[in-house]
Coordinates of N, CA and C in Angstrom, one line a residue:
X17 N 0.9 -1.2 0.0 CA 0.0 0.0 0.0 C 0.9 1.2 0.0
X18 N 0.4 2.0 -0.9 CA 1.0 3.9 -0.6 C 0.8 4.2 0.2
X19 N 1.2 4.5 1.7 CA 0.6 5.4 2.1 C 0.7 6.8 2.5
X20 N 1.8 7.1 1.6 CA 1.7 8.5 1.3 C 0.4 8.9 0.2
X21 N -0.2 8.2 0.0 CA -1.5 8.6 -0.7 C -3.0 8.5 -0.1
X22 N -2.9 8.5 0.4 CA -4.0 8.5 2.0 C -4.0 10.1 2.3
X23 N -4.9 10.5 2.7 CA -5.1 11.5 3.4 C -4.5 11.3 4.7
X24 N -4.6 12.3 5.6 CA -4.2 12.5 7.3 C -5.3 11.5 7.7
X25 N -6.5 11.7 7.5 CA -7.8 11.5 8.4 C -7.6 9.5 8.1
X26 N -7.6 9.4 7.0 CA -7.4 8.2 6.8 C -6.5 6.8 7.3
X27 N -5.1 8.0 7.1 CA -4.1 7.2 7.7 C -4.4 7.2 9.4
X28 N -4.9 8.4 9.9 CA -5.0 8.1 11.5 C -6.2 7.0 11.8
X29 N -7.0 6.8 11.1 CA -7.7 5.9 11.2 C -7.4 4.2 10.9
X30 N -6.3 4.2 10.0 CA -5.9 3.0 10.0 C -4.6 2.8 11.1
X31 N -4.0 3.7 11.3 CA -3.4 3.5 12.6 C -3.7 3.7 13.6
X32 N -5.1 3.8 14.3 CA -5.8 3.6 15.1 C -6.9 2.2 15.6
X33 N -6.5 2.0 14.4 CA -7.2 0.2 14.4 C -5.8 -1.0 14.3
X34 N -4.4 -0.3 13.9 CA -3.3 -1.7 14.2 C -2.7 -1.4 13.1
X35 N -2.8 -0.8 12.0 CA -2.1 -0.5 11.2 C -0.6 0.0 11.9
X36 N 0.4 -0.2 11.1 CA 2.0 0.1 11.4 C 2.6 -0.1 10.3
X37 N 3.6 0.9 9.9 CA 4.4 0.5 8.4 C 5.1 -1.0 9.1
X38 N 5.4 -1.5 7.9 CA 5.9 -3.2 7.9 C 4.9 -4.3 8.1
X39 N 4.1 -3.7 8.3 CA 3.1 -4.8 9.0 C 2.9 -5.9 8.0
X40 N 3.4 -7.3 8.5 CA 2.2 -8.4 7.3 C 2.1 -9.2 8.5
X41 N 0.6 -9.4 8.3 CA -0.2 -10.7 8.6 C -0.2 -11.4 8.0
X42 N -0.1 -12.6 8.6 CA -0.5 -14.2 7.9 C -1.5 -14.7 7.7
X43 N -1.6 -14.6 6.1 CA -3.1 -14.9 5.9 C -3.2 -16.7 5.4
X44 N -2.1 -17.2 5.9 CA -2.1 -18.7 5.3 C -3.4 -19.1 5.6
X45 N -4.0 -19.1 6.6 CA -5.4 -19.9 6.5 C -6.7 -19.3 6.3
X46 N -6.4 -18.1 5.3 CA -8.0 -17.6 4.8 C -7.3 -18.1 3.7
X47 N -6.7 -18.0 2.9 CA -5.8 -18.7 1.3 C -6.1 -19.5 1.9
X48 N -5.6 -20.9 2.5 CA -6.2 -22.3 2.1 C -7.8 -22.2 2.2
X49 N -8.6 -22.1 3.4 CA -9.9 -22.0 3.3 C -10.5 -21.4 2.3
X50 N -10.5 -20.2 1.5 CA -11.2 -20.0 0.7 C -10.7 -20.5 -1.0
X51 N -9.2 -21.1 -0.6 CA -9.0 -21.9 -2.4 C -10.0 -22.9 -2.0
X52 N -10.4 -23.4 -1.3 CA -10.8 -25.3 -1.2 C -12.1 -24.8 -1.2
X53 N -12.3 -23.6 -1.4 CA -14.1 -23.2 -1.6 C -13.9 -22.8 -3.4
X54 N -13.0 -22.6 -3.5 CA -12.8 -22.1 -5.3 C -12.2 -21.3 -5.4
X55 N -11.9 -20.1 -4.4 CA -11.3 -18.6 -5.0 C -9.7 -18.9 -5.3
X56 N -9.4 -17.9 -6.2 CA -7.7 -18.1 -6.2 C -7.6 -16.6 -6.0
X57 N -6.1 -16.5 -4.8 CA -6.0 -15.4 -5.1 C -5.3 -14.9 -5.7
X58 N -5.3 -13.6 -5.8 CA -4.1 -12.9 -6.8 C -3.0 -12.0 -6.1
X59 N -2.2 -11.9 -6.8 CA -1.2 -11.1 -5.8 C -1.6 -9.3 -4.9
X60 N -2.3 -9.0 -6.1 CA -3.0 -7.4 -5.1 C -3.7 -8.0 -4.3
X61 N -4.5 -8.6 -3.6 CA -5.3 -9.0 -2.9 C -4.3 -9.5 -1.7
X62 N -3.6 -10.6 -2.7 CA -2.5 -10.9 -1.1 C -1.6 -9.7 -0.6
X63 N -1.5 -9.0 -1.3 CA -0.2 -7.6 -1.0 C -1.2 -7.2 0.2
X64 N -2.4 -7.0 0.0 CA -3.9 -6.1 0.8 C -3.5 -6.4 1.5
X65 N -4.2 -8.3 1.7 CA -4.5 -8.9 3.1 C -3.0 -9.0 4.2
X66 N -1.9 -8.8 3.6 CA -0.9 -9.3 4.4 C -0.7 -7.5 5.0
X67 N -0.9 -6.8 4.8 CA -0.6 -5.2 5.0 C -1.4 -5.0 6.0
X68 N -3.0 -5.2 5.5 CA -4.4 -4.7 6.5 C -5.0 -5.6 7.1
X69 N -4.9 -7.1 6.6 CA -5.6 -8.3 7.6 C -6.2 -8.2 8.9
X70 N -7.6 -8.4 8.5 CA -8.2 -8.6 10.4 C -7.7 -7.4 10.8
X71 N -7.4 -6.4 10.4 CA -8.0 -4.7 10.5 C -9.2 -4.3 10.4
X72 N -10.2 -4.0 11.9 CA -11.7 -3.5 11.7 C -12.3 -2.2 11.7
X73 N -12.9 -1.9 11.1 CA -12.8 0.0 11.6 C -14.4 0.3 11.5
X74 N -14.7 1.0 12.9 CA -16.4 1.7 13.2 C -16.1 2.8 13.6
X75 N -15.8 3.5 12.5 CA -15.9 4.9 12.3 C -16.9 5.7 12.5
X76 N -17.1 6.9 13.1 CA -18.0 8.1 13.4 C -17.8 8.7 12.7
X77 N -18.8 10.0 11.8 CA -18.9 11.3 11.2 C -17.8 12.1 11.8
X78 N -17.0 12.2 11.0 CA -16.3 13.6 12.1 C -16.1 14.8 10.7
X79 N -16.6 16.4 11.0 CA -16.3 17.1 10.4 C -16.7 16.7 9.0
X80 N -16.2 16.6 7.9 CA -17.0 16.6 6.5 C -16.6 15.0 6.3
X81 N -16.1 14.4 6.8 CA -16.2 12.9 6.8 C -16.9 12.1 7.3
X82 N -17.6 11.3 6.5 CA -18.8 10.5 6.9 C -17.8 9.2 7.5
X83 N -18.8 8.4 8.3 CA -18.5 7.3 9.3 C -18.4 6.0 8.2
X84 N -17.7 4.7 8.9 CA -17.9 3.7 7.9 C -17.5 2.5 8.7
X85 N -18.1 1.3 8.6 CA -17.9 0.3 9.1 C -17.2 -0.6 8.5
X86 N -15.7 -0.8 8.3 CA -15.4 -2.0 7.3 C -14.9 -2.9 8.0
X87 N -13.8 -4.2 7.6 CA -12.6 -4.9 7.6 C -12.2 -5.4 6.7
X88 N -11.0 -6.0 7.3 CA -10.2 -6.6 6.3 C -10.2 -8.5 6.5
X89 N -11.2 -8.7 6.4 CA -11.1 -10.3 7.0 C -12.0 -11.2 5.7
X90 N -11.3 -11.6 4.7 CA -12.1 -11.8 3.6 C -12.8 -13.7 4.0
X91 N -12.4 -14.2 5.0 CA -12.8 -15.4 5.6 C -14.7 -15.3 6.1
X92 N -14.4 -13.9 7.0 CA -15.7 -14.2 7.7 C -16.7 -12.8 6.6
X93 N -16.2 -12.5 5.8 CA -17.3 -12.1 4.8 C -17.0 -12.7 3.7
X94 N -16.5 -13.6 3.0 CA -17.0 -14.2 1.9 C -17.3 -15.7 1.4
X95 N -16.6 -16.9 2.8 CA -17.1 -18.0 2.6 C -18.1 -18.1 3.3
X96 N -18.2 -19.4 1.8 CA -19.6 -19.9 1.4 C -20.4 -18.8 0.2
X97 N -19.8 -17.8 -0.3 CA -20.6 -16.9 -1.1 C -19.8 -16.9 -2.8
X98 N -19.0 -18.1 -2.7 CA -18.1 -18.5 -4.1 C -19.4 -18.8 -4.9
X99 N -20.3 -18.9 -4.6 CA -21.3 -19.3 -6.1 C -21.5 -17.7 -6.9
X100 N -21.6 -16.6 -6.7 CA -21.5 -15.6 -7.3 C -20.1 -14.8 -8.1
X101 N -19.4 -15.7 -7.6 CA -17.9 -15.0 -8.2 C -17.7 -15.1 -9.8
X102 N -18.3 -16.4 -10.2 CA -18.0 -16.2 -11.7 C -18.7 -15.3 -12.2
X103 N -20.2 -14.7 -12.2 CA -21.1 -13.3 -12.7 C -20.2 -12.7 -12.2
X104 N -19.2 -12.3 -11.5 CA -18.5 -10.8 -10.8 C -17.8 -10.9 -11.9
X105 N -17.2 -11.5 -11.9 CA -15.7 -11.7 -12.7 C -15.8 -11.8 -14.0
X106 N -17.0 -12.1 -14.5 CA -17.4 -12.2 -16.1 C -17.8 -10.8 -16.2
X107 N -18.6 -10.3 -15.4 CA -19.1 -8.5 -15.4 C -17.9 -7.6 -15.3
X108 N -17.0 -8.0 -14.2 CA -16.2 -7.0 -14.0 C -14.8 -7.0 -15.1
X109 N -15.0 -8.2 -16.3 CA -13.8 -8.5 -16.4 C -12.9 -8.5 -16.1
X110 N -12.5 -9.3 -14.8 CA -11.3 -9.3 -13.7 C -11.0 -10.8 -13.0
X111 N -10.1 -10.8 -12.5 CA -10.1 -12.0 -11.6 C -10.2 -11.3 -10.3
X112 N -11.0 -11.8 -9.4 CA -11.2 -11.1 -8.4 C -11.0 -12.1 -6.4
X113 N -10.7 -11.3 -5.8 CA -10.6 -12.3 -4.8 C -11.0 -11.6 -3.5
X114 N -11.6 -11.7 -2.7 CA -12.5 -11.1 -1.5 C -11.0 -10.7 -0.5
X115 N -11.5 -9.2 0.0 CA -10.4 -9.3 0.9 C -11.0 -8.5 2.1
X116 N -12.8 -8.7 2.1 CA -13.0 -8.4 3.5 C -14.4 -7.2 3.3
X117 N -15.1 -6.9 4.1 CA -16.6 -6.2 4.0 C -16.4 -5.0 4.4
X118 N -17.5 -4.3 3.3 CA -18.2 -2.9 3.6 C -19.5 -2.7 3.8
X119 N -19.5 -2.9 5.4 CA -21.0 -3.0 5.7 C -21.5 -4.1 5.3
X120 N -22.9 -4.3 4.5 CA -23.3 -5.6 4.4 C -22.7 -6.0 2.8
X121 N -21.8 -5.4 2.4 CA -20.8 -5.8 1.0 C -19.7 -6.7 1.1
X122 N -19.4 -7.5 0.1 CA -18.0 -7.9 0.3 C -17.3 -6.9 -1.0
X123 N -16.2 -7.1 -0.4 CA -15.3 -6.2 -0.6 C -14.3 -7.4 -1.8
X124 N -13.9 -7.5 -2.9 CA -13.1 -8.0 -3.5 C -11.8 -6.7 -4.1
X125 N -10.7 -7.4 -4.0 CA -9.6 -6.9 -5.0 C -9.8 -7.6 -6.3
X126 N -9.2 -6.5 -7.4 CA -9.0 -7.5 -9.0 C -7.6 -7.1 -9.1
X127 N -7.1 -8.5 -10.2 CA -5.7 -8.6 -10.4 C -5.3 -7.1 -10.9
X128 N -6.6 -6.5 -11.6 CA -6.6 -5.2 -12.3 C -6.0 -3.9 -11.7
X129 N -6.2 -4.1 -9.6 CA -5.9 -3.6 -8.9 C -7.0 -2.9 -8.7
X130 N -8.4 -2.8 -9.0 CA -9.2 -2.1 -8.8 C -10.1 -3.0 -7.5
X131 N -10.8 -1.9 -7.1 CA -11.4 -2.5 -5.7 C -13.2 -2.5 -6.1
X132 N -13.6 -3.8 -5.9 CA -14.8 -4.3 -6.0 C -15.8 -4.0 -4.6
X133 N -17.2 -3.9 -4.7 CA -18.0 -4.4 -3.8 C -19.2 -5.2 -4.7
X134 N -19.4 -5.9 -3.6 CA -20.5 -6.8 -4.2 C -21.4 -7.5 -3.1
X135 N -22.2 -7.5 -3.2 CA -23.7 -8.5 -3.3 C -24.8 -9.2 -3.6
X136 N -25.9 -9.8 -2.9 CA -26.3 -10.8 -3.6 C -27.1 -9.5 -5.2
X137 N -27.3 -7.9 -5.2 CA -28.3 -7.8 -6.3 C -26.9 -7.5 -7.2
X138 N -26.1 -7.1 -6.6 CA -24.9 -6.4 -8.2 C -23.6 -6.6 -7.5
X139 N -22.6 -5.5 -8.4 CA -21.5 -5.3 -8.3 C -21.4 -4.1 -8.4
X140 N -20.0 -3.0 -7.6 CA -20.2 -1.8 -7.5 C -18.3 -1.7 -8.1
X141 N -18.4 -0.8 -8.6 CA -16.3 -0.6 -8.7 C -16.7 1.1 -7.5
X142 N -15.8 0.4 -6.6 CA -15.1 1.4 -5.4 C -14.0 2.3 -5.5
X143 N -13.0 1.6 -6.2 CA -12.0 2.7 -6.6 C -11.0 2.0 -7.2
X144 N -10.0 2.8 -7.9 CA -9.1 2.1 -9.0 C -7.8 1.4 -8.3
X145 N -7.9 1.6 -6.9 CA -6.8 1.2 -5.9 C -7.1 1.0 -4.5
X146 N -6.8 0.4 -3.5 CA -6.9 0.1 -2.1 C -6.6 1.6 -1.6
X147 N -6.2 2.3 -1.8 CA -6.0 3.9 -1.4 C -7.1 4.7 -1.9
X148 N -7.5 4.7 -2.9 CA -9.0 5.2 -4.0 C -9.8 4.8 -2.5
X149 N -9.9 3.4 -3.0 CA -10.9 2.5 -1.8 C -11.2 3.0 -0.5
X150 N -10.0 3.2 -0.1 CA -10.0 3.9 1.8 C -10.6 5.1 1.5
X151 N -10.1 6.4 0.7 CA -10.1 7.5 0.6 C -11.5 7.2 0.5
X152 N -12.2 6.8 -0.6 CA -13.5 6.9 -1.1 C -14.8 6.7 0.0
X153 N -14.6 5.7 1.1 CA -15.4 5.1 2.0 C -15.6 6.3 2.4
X154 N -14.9 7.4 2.8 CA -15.1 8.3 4.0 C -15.6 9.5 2.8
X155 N -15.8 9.8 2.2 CA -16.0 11.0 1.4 C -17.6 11.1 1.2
X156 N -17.8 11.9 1.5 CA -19.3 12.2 1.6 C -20.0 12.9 0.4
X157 N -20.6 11.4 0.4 CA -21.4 12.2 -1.2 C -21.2 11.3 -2.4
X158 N -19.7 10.0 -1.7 CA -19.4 9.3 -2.7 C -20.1 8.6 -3.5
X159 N -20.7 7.6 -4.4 CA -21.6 6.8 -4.8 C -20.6 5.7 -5.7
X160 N -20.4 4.6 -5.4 CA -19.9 3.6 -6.1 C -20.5 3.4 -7.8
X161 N -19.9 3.1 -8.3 CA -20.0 2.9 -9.4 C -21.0 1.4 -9.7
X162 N -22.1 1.4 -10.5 CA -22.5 -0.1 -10.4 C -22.5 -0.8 -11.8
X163 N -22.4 -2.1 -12.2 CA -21.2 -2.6 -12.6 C -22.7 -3.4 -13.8
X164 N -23.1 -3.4 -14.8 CA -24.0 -4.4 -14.8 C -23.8 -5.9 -15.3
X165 N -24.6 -6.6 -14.4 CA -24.4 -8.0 -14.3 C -25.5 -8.8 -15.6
X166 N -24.9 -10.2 -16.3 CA -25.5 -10.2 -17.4 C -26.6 -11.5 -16.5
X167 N -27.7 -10.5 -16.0 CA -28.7 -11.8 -15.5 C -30.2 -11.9 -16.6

């Protein structure tokens, strides 16, 4: 992750939930549990999860920034929800791999580098980067992009 590309407000907020430059988490057992469900992941997604892993944030309104509930735990928001991944991935033309929820979304990275949400009615593009992504949650007024799915 850049994180000279973060805002102030952002970066204090990820270093207020465990963030620390150097940081990797071991994500060896969301990678085995979710390949043996089907996902593969890709390397932006692992770059994510080893950086921000099991990072939770319940953010309040402060000042012109709106509040936001995410993480980074792509285990306990996306298995069991592999039956939708091929419509993402055929819509988003991407290979895509869950790296954790926004609110009642899961949250996917694509090999593309661009950051996904999704559920059961669509797909949203959130931003063209995991920095886009952060920055974008708190901006008030934002509106995800929605993605159409061929149902």
């Amino acid at each position: 992750m850049h994180i000279n590309e973060l805002s102030r407000h952002t970066k204090d907020i990820l270093i207020k939930n465990g963030w620390y430059e150097g940081r990797k988490y071991d994500i060896t057992f969301w990678k085995l549990e979710l390949e043996e469900e089907g996902y593969k992941l890709n390397e932006y997604a692992k770059e994510i999860l080893e950086e921000l892993g099991n990072i939770y944030v319940w953010e309040q309104n402060v000042g012109t920034y709106v509040g936001a509930t995410f993480d980074f735990n792509p285990y306990n928001s996306a298995s069991g929800e592999y039956d939708r991944l091929e419509e993402f991935e055929l819509a988003s033309r991407d290979k895509i791999f869950p790296i954790g929820a926004l609110q009642d979304y899961i949250v996917y990275a694509g090999e593309s580098k661009k950051i996904y949400l999704g559920d059961w009615d669509g797909l949203y593009l959130i931003g063209n980067s995991v920095e886009e992504y952060l920055e974008n949650v708190f901006k008030r007024g934002f509106e995800p992009v929605k993605i159409l799915l061929n149902r």
